[in-house]
CSV table of C-alpha atoms in Angstrom, one decimal:
chain,number,residue,atom,x,y,z
A,26,MET,CA,-27.8,-51.4,94.1
A,27,LYS,CA,-25.5,-48.4,93.3
A,28,LYS,CA,-25.0,-49.8,89.8
A,29,ASN,CA,-28.8,-50.0,89.2
A,30,LEU,CA,-29.3,-46.4,90.6
A,31,LEU,CA,-26.6,-45.1,88.3
A,32,TRP,CA,-28.1,-46.9,85.2
A,33,MET,CA,-31.5,-45.5,86.1
A,34,MET,CA,-30.2,-41.9,86.5
A,35,ALA,CA,-28.3,-42.3,83.2
A,36,ALA,CA,-31.5,-43.5,81.4
A,37,ILE,CA,-33.6,-40.6,82.9
A,38,LEU,CA,-30.9,-38.1,81.9
A,39,PHE,CA,-30.7,-39.5,78.3
A,40,CYS,CA,-34.5,-39.4,77.9
A,41,GLY,CA,-34.6,-35.9,79.2
A,42,LEU,CA,-31.9,-34.7,76.8
A,43,THR,CA,-33.6,-36.5,73.9
A,44,ALA,CA,-37.0,-35.0,74.6
A,45,GLY,CA,-35.5,-31.5,75.0
A,46,ALA,CA,-33.6,-31.8,71.7
A,47,LEU,CA,-36.8,-32.9,69.9
A,48,MET,CA,-38.8,-30.1,71.4
A,49,ALA,CA,-36.2,-27.6,70.4
A,50,CYS,CA,-36.3,-28.8,66.8
A,51,GLY,CA,-40.0,-28.5,66.8
A,52,ASP,CA,-39.8,-24.9,68.0
A,53,ASP,CA,-37.3,-24.0,65.3
A,54,LYS,CA,-39.7,-25.4,62.6
A,55,ASP,CA,-42.6,-23.4,63.9
A,56,GLU,CA,-40.5,-20.2,64.1
A,57,ASP,CA,-39.3,-20.8,60.5
A,58,ASP,CA,-42.8,-21.1,59.2
A,59,ALA,CA,-43.9,-18.0,61.0
A,60,GLN,CA,-41.0,-16.1,59.4
A,61,LYS,CA,-42.1,-16.9,55.8
A,62,ASP,CA,-44.3,-14.8,53.6
A,63,THR,CA,-47.6,-16.6,52.9
A,64,MET,CA,-50.0,-16.2,50.0
A,65,GLU,CA,-53.5,-17.8,49.7
A,66,ALA,CA,-54.9,-18.0,46.2
A,67,LEU,CA,-58.6,-17.8,45.6
A,68,CYS,CA,-60.1,-19.0,42.3
A,69,HIS,CA,-63.8,-18.8,41.5
A,70,VAL,CA,-66.1,-19.4,38.5
A,71,MET,CA,-69.8,-18.5,38.8
A,72,VAL,CA,-72.5,-19.1,36.1
A,73,SER,CA,-76.2,-18.5,35.7
A,74,ASP,CA,-78.6,-21.5,35.8
A,75,ASP,CA,-79.0,-21.5,32.1
A,76,VAL,CA,-75.3,-21.9,31.4
A,77,LEU,CA,-75.5,-25.4,33.0
A,78,LYS,CA,-78.4,-26.2,30.6
A,79,VAL,CA,-76.6,-25.2,27.4
A,80,ALA,CA,-73.0,-26.3,28.1
A,81,ASP,CA,-70.7,-28.8,29.7
A,82,ILE,CA,-68.1,-26.9,31.7
A,83,ILE,CA,-64.5,-27.8,32.4
A,84,VAL,CA,-62.6,-25.4,34.7
A,85,HIS,CA,-58.9,-25.0,34.0
A,86,TYR,CA,-56.8,-23.5,36.8
A,87,LEU,CA,-53.2,-23.1,37.9
A,88,ASP,CA,-52.4,-25.2,41.0
A,89,VAL,CA,-50.0,-24.5,43.9
A,90,ASN,CA,-47.1,-25.4,41.6
A,91,GLY,CA,-48.2,-23.2,38.7
A,92,LYS,CA,-49.3,-26.3,36.7
A,93,GLU,CA,-52.5,-26.5,34.8
A,94,ALA,CA,-55.2,-28.7,36.4
A,95,THR,CA,-58.9,-29.3,35.4
A,96,GLU,CA,-62.1,-30.1,37.2
A,97,ARG,CA,-65.6,-30.6,35.8
A,98,MET,CA,-68.1,-27.9,37.0
A,99,THR,CA,-71.6,-29.2,37.7
A,100,THR,CA,-73.0,-26.5,40.0
A,101,LYS,CA,-73.5,-22.7,39.6
A,102,GLU,CA,-70.3,-22.0,41.6
A,103,TRP,CA,-66.8,-23.5,41.5
A,104,LYS,CA,-64.1,-22.5,44.1
A,105,LYS,CA,-60.5,-23.5,44.7
A,106,GLN,CA,-58.2,-22.2,47.4
A,107,TRP,CA,-54.5,-23.1,48.1
A,108,LYS,CA,-51.7,-21.6,50.1
A,109,THR,CA,-48.0,-21.3,49.4
A,110,THR,CA,-44.8,-19.8,50.9
A,111,THR,CA,-43.0,-20.1,47.6
A,112,LEU,CA,-43.0,-16.9,45.6
A,113,PRO,CA,-43.3,-15.8,42.8
A,114,ALA,CA,-46.5,-17.7,42.1
A,115,GLN,CA,-48.9,-17.8,39.2
A,116,LEU,CA,-52.7,-17.6,39.5
A,117,GLY,CA,-55.1,-18.4,36.7
A,118,VAL,CA,-58.5,-19.7,36.0
A,119,TRP,CA,-60.7,-20.1,32.9
A,120,ALA,CA,-63.7,-22.1,31.8
A,121,GLN,CA,-63.9,-24.3,28.7
A,122,MET,CA,-67.6,-24.6,27.6
A,123,THR,CA,-68.8,-27.2,25.2
A,124,PRO,CA,-72.3,-26.6,23.9
A,125,LYS,CA,-74.8,-29.3,24.5
A,126,SER,CA,-77.0,-30.7,21.7
A,127,GLY,CA,-80.8,-30.9,21.7
A,128,LEU,CA,-81.5,-27.4,23.1
A,129,THR,CA,-85.1,-26.5,22.7
A,130,GLU,CA,-85.7,-23.0,24.1
A,131,GLU,CA,-85.4,-19.9,21.8
A,132,ASN,CA,-83.4,-17.8,24.3
A,133,TYR,CA,-81.2,-18.5,27.3
A,134,HIS,CA,-80.1,-16.1,30.1
A,135,LEU,CA,-76.3,-16.6,30.3
A,136,LYS,CA,-73.7,-15.1,32.5
A,137,ILE,CA,-70.2,-16.2,33.6
A,138,VAL,CA,-67.9,-14.5,36.1
A,139,THR,CA,-64.3,-15.7,36.4
A,140,THR,CA,-62.1,-14.5,39.3
A,141,ALA,CA,-58.6,-15.1,40.5
A,142,GLY,CA,-57.5,-13.2,43.7
A,143,TYR,CA,-55.2,-13.7,46.6
A,144,TYR,CA,-54.4,-12.4,50.0
A,145,PHE,CA,-50.8,-12.0,51.2
A,146,ILE,CA,-49.4,-12.0,54.8
A,147,SER,CA,-45.9,-10.6,55.0
A,148,ALA,CA,-43.5,-12.1,57.5
A,149,LYS,CA,-42.3,-8.5,58.1
A,150,GLY,CA,-45.8,-7.4,59.1
A,151,GLY,CA,-48.7,-6.3,57.0
A,152,GLU,CA,-51.3,-8.0,54.8
A,153,TRP,CA,-53.1,-7.1,51.6
A,154,ALA,CA,-55.3,-8.5,48.8
A,155,ASP,CA,-55.5,-8.1,45.1
A,156,GLY,CA,-56.8,-9.9,42.0
A,157,HIS,CA,-58.6,-9.8,38.7
A,158,THR,CA,-62.0,-10.7,37.4
A,159,SER,CA,-63.7,-11.2,34.0
A,160,GLY,CA,-67.5,-10.4,34.1
A,161,ASN,CA,-69.6,-8.3,36.4
A,162,PRO,CA,-70.8,-10.2,39.5
A,163,SER,CA,-73.7,-7.8,40.0
A,164,ALA,CA,-74.9,-7.7,36.4
A,165,ASP,CA,-78.0,-9.6,35.1
A,166,PRO,CA,-77.5,-12.5,32.7
A,167,THR,CA,-77.6,-11.6,29.0
A,168,SER,CA,-80.3,-13.1,26.8
A,169,VAL,CA,-78.7,-15.2,24.1
A,170,SER,CA,-80.7,-16.8,21.2
A,171,ILE,CA,-80.3,-20.5,20.5
A,172,ASP,CA,-78.5,-19.7,17.3
A,173,ASN,CA,-75.7,-17.8,19.2
A,174,ILE,CA,-75.0,-20.4,21.9
A,175,ASN,CA,-71.9,-21.8,20.2
A,176,GLU,CA,-70.4,-18.3,19.7
A,177,TRP,CA,-71.2,-17.3,23.4
A,178,CYS,CA,-69.5,-20.5,24.7
A,179,SER,CA,-66.4,-19.8,22.7
A,180,ASN,CA,-65.9,-16.3,24.0
A,181,THR,CA,-65.0,-17.0,27.6
A,182,SER,CA,-62.0,-15.2,28.9
A,183,GLU,CA,-59.0,-16.2,31.0
A,184,VAL,CA,-58.0,-14.5,34.2
A,185,ARG,CA,-54.2,-14.9,34.8
A,186,PHE,CA,-51.5,-13.0,36.6
A,187,GLU,CA,-48.4,-13.4,38.7
A,188,VAL,CA,-47.6,-12.5,42.3
A,189,ASP,CA,-44.0,-11.4,42.7
A,190,LYS,CA,-41.6,-12.2,45.6
A,191,GLN,CA,-42.8,-9.2,47.6
A,192,GLY,CA,-46.4,-10.4,47.3
A,193,LEU,CA,-47.4,-7.7,44.7
A,194,CYS,CA,-49.7,-8.5,41.8
A,195,ILE,CA,-48.0,-8.0,38.4
A,196,TYR,CA,-50.3,-6.2,35.9
A,197,SER,CA,-52.9,-5.3,38.5
A,198,GLY,CA,-54.9,-2.1,39.1
A,199,GLY,CA,-56.6,-1.2,42.3
A,200,ASN,CA,-60.2,-2.1,42.5
A,201,ASN,CA,-61.7,-1.9,46.0
A,202,ALA,CA,-65.2,-3.0,44.9
A,203,PHE,CA,-63.8,-6.1,43.3
A,204,CYS,CA,-61.6,-6.7,46.3
A,205,GLU,CA,-64.5,-6.5,48.7
A,206,TRP,CA,-66.5,-8.9,46.6
A,207,VAL,CA,-63.7,-11.5,46.6
A,208,MET,CA,-63.1,-11.1,50.4
A,209,ASN,CA,-66.9,-11.6,51.1
A,210,LEU,CA,-66.9,-14.6,48.7
A,211,PHE,CA,-64.1,-16.3,50.7
A,212,GLY,CA,-65.1,-15.0,54.1
A,213,TYR,CA,-62.1,-12.7,54.8
A,214,SER,CA,-62.0,-9.3,56.5
A,215,LEU,CA,-62.7,-6.3,54.2
A,216,LYS,CA,-59.8,-4.5,56.0
A,217,LEU,CA,-57.5,-6.4,53.6
A,218,CYS,CA,-58.8,-4.3,50.7
A,219,TYR,CA,-57.5,-1.0,52.2
């Protein structure tokens, strides 16, 4: 009986020590993650209705590893978000537009806005946002004649930049109106812009 009791106590002690060690390891991992700088990238392409009529669109973007990836765009808005704790990081997005054949209208109202932005949370405290855009989100589409569709489709621009190890955007200028637009687009607090 004493032998069984000793074995039982040893088993309970062993299980308790094992569970405690596992919980301690889990706590360390959570603390490690909380002590890392974090950046969330926000890539966005927006087009007017007529752009979908005149062109097939492939969106090129830089993924979490800085490698180029592509996706077909079939709606007026395309968005991509990813997070990383590995800095520096590259952000970039651009649209490749191939004109469609068989267009019949004389004029099309075309507009494209390409945006790459991010918000950064510092492990030392503090958070901020920055980014770049090509095109004016609030401007009306431009009227383009059927004869100029090919030229318009070939003139899309690329938005590309790097975020350094401190979470600062390289080659960026401050633009609070743009920052507010991006934060609204992705549902973040406007306080990040100031």
